PDB file of C-alpha atoms in Angstrom:
ATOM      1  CA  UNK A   1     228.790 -86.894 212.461  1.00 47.00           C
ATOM      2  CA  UNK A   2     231.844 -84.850 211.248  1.00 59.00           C
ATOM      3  CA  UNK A   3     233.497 -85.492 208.170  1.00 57.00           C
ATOM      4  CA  UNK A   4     237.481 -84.478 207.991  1.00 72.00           C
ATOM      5  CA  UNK A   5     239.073 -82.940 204.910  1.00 72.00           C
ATOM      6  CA  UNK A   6     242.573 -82.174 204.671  1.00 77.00           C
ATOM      7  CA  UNK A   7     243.369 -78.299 203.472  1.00 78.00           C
ATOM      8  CA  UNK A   8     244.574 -79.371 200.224  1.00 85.00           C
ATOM      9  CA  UNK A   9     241.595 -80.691 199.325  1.00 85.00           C
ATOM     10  CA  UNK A  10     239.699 -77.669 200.084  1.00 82.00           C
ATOM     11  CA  UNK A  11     242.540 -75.250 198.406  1.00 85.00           C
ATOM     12  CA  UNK A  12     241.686 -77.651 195.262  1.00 89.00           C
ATOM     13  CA  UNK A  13     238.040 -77.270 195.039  1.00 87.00           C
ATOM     14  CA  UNK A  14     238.334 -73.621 195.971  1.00 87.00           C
ATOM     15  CA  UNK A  15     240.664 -73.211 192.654  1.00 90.00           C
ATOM     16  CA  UNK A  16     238.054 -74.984 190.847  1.00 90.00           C
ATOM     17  CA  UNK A  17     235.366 -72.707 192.195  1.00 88.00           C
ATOM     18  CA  UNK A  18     237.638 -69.812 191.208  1.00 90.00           C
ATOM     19  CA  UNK A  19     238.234 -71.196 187.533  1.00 92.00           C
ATOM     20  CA  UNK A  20     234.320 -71.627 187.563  1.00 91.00           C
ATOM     21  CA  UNK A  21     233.523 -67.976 188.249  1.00 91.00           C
ATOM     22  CA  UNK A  22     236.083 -66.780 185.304  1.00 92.00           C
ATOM     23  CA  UNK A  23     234.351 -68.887 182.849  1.00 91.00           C
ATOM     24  CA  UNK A  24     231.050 -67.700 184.016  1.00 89.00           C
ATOM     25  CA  UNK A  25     232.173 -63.899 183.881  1.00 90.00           C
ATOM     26  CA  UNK A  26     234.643 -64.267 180.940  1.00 90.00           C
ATOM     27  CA  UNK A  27     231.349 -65.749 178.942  1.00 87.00           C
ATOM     28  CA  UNK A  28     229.051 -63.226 180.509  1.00 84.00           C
ATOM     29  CA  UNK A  29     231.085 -60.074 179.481  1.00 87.00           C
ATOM     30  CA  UNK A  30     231.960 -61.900 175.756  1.00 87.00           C
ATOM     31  CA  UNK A  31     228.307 -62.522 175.476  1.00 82.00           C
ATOM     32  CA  UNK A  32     227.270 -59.183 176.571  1.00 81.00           C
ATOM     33  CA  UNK A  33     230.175 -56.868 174.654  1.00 85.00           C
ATOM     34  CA  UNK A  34     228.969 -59.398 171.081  1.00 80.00           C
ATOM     35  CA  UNK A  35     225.633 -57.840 171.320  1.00 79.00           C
ATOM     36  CA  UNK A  36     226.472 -53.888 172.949  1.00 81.00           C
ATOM     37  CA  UNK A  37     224.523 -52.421 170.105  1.00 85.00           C
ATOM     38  CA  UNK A  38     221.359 -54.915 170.262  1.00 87.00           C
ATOM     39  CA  UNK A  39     218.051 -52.654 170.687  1.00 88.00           C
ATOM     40  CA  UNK A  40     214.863 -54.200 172.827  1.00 85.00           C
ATOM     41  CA  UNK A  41     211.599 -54.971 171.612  1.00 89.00           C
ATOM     42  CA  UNK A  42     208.934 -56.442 173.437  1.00 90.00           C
ATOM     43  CA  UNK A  43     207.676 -60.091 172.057  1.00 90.00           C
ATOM     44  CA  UNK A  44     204.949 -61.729 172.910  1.00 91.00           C
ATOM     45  CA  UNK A  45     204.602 -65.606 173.314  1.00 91.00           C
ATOM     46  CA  UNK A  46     202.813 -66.873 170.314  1.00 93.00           C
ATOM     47  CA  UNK A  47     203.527 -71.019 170.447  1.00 89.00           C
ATOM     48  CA  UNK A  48     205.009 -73.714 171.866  1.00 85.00           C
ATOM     49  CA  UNK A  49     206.590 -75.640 169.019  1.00 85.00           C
ATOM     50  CA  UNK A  50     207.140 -79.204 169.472  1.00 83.00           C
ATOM     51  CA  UNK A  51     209.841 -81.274 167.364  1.00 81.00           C
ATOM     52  CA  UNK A  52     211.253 -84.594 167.947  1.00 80.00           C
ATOM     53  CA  UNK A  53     214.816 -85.218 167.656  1.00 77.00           C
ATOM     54  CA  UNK A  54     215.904 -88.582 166.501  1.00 76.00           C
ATOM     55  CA  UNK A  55     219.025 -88.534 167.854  1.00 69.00           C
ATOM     56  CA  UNK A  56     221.470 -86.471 165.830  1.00 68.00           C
ATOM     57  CA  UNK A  57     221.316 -82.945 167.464  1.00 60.00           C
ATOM     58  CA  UNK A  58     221.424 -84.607 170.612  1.00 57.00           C
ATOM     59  CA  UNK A  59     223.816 -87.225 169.750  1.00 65.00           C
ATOM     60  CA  UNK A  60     221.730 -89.808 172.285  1.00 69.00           C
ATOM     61  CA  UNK A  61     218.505 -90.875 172.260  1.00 77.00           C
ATOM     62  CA  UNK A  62     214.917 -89.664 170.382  1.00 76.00           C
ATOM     63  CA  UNK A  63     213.387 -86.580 172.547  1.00 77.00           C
ATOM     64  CA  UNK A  64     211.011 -84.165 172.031  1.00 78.00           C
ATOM     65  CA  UNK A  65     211.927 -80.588 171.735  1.00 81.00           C
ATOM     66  CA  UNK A  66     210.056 -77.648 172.602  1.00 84.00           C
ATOM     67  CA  UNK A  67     210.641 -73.879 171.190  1.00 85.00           C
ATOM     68  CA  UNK A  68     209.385 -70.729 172.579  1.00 87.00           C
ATOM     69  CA  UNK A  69     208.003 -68.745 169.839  1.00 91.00           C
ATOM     70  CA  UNK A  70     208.085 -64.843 170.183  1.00 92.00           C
ATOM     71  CA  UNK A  71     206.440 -62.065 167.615  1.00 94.00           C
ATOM     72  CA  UNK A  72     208.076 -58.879 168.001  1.00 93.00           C
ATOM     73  CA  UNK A  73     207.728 -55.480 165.849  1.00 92.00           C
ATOM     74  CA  UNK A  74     211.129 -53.186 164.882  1.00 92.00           C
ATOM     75  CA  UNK A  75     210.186 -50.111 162.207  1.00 90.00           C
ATOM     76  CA  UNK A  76     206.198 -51.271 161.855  1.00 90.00           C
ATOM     77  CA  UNK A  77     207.343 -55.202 160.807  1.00 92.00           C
ATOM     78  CA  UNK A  78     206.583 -58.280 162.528  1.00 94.00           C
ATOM     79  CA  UNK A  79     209.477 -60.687 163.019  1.00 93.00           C
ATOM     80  CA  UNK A  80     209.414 -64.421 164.937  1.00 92.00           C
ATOM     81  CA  UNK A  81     212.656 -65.577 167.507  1.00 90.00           C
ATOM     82  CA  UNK A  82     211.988 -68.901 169.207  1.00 87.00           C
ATOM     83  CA  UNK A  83     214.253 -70.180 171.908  1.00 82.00           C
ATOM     84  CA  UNK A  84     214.220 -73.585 172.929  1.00 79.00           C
ATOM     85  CA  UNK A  85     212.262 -73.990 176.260  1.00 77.00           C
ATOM     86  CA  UNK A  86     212.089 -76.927 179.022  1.00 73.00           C
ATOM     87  CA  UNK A  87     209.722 -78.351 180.227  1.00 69.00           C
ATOM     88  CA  UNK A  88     209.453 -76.897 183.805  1.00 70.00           C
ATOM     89  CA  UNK A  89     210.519 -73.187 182.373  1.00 66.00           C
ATOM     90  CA  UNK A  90     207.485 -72.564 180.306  1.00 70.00           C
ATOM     91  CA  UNK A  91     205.280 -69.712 180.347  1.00 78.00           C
ATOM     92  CA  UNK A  92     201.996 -69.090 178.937  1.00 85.00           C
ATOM     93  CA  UNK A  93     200.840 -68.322 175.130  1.00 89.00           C
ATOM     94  CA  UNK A  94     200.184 -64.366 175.379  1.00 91.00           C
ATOM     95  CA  UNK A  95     203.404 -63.530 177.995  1.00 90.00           C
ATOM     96  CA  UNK A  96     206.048 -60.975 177.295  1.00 89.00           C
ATOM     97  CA  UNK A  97     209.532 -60.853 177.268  1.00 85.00           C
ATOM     98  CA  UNK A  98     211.986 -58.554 176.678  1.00 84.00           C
ATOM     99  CA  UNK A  99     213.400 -59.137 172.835  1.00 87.00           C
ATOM    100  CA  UNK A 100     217.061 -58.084 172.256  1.00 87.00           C
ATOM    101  CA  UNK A 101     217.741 -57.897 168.476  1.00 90.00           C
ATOM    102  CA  UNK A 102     221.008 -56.386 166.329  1.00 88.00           C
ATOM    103  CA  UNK A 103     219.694 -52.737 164.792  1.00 85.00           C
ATOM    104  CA  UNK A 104     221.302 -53.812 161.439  1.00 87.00           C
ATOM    105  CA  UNK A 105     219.327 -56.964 161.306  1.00 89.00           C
ATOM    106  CA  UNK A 106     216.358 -57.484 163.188  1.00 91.00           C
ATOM    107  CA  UNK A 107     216.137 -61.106 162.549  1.00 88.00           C
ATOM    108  CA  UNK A 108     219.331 -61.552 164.327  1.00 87.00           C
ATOM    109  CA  UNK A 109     218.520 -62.123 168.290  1.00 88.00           C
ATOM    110  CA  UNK A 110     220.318 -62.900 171.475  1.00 83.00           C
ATOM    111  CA  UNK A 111     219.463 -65.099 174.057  1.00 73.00           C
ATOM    112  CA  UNK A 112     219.282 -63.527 177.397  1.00 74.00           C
ATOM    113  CA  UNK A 113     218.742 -67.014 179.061  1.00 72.00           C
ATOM    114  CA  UNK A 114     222.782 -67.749 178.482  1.00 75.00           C
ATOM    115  CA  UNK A 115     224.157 -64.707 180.308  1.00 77.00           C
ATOM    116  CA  UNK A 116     221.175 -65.394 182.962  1.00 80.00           C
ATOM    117  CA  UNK A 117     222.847 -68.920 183.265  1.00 82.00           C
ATOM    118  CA  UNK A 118     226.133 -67.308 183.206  1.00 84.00           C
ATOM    119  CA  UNK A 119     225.142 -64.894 185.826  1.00 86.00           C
ATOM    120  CA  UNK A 120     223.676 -67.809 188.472  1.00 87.00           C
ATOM    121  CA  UNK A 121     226.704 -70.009 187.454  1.00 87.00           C
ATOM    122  CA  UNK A 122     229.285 -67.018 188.926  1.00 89.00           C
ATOM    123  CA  UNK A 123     226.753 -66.669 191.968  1.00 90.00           C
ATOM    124  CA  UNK A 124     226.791 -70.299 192.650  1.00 90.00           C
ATOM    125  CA  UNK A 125     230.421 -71.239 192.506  1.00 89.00           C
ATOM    126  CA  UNK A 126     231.081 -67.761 194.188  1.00 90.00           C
ATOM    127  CA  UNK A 127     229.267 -69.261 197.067  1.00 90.00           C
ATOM    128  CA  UNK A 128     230.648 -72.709 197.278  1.00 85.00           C
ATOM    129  CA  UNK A 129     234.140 -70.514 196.807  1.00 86.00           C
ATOM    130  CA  UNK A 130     233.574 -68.911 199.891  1.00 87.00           C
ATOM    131  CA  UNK A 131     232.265 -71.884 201.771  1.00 85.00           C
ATOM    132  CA  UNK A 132     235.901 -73.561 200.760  1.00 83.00           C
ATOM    133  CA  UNK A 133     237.843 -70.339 201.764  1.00 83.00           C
ATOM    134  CA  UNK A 134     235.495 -70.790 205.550  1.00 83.00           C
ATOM    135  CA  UNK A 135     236.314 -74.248 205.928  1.00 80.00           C
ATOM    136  CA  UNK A 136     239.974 -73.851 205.240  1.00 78.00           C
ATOM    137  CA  UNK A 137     240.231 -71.301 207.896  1.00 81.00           C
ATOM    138  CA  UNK A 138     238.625 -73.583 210.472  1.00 78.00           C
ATOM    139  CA  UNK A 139     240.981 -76.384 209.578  1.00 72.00           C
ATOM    140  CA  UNK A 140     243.726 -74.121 210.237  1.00 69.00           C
ATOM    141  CA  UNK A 141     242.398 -73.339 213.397  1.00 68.00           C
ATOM    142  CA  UNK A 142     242.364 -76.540 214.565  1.00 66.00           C
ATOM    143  CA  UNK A 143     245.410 -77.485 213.174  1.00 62.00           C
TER     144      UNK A 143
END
């Protein structure tokens, strides 16, 4: 079975894949120069909090929300981040992660999971970029 696209098609979704990766990079780099001076600590998983939204954060329908709660120590003081968590990404009570905090204000944290997703975003509409970029050079060949 063989499916037939015309190159315009493929120069379209190859811009989009190109637009794609900007956003992911251009959020990546903003993301990553807002927090340049953010020092690591390392937290420990403490709890799993579970909430229930009725609606209005989510705008939809009632769900329940989980929260990654971390303990982390800066200057001989505890302090607590959570991050909110699905349910296939979560690890166990007692694991580490790396904690990035502002050195004016420990309380302050940044997620690493949003340049992560940033990161794998670029990666995978790099990819399909280039699959667009191989396809349109094998419909000019058989043009």
């Amino acid at each position: 079975m063989t499916v037939s696209v015309d190159k315009k098609t493929l120069k379209i979704i190859f811009s989009i894949c190109v637009l794609a990766v900007a956003i992911c990079i251009a959020d990546c780099v903003s993301e990553i120069r807002a927090t340049a001076d953010y020092s690591k600590a390392d937290g420990t998983l403490v709890s799993i909090d579970r909430s229930i939204d009725w609606g209005t954060e989510s705008n939809t329908q009632v769900s329940i929300i989980r929260n990654k709660v971390y303990q982390y120590q800066v200057n001989q003081q505890e302090y607590t981040c959570q991050y909110r968590t699905y349910i296939l990404f979560q690890p166990k009570i007692g694991s580490h992660k790396t904690i990035y905090y502002s050195s004016s204000n420990p309380n302050q944290v940044r997620d690493e999971f949003k340049i992560q997703t940033a990161k794998a975003g670029a990666v995978f509409f790099a990819f399909f970029g280039i699959m667009m970029l191989v396809f349109m050079k094998k419909v000019g060949e058989n043009e």
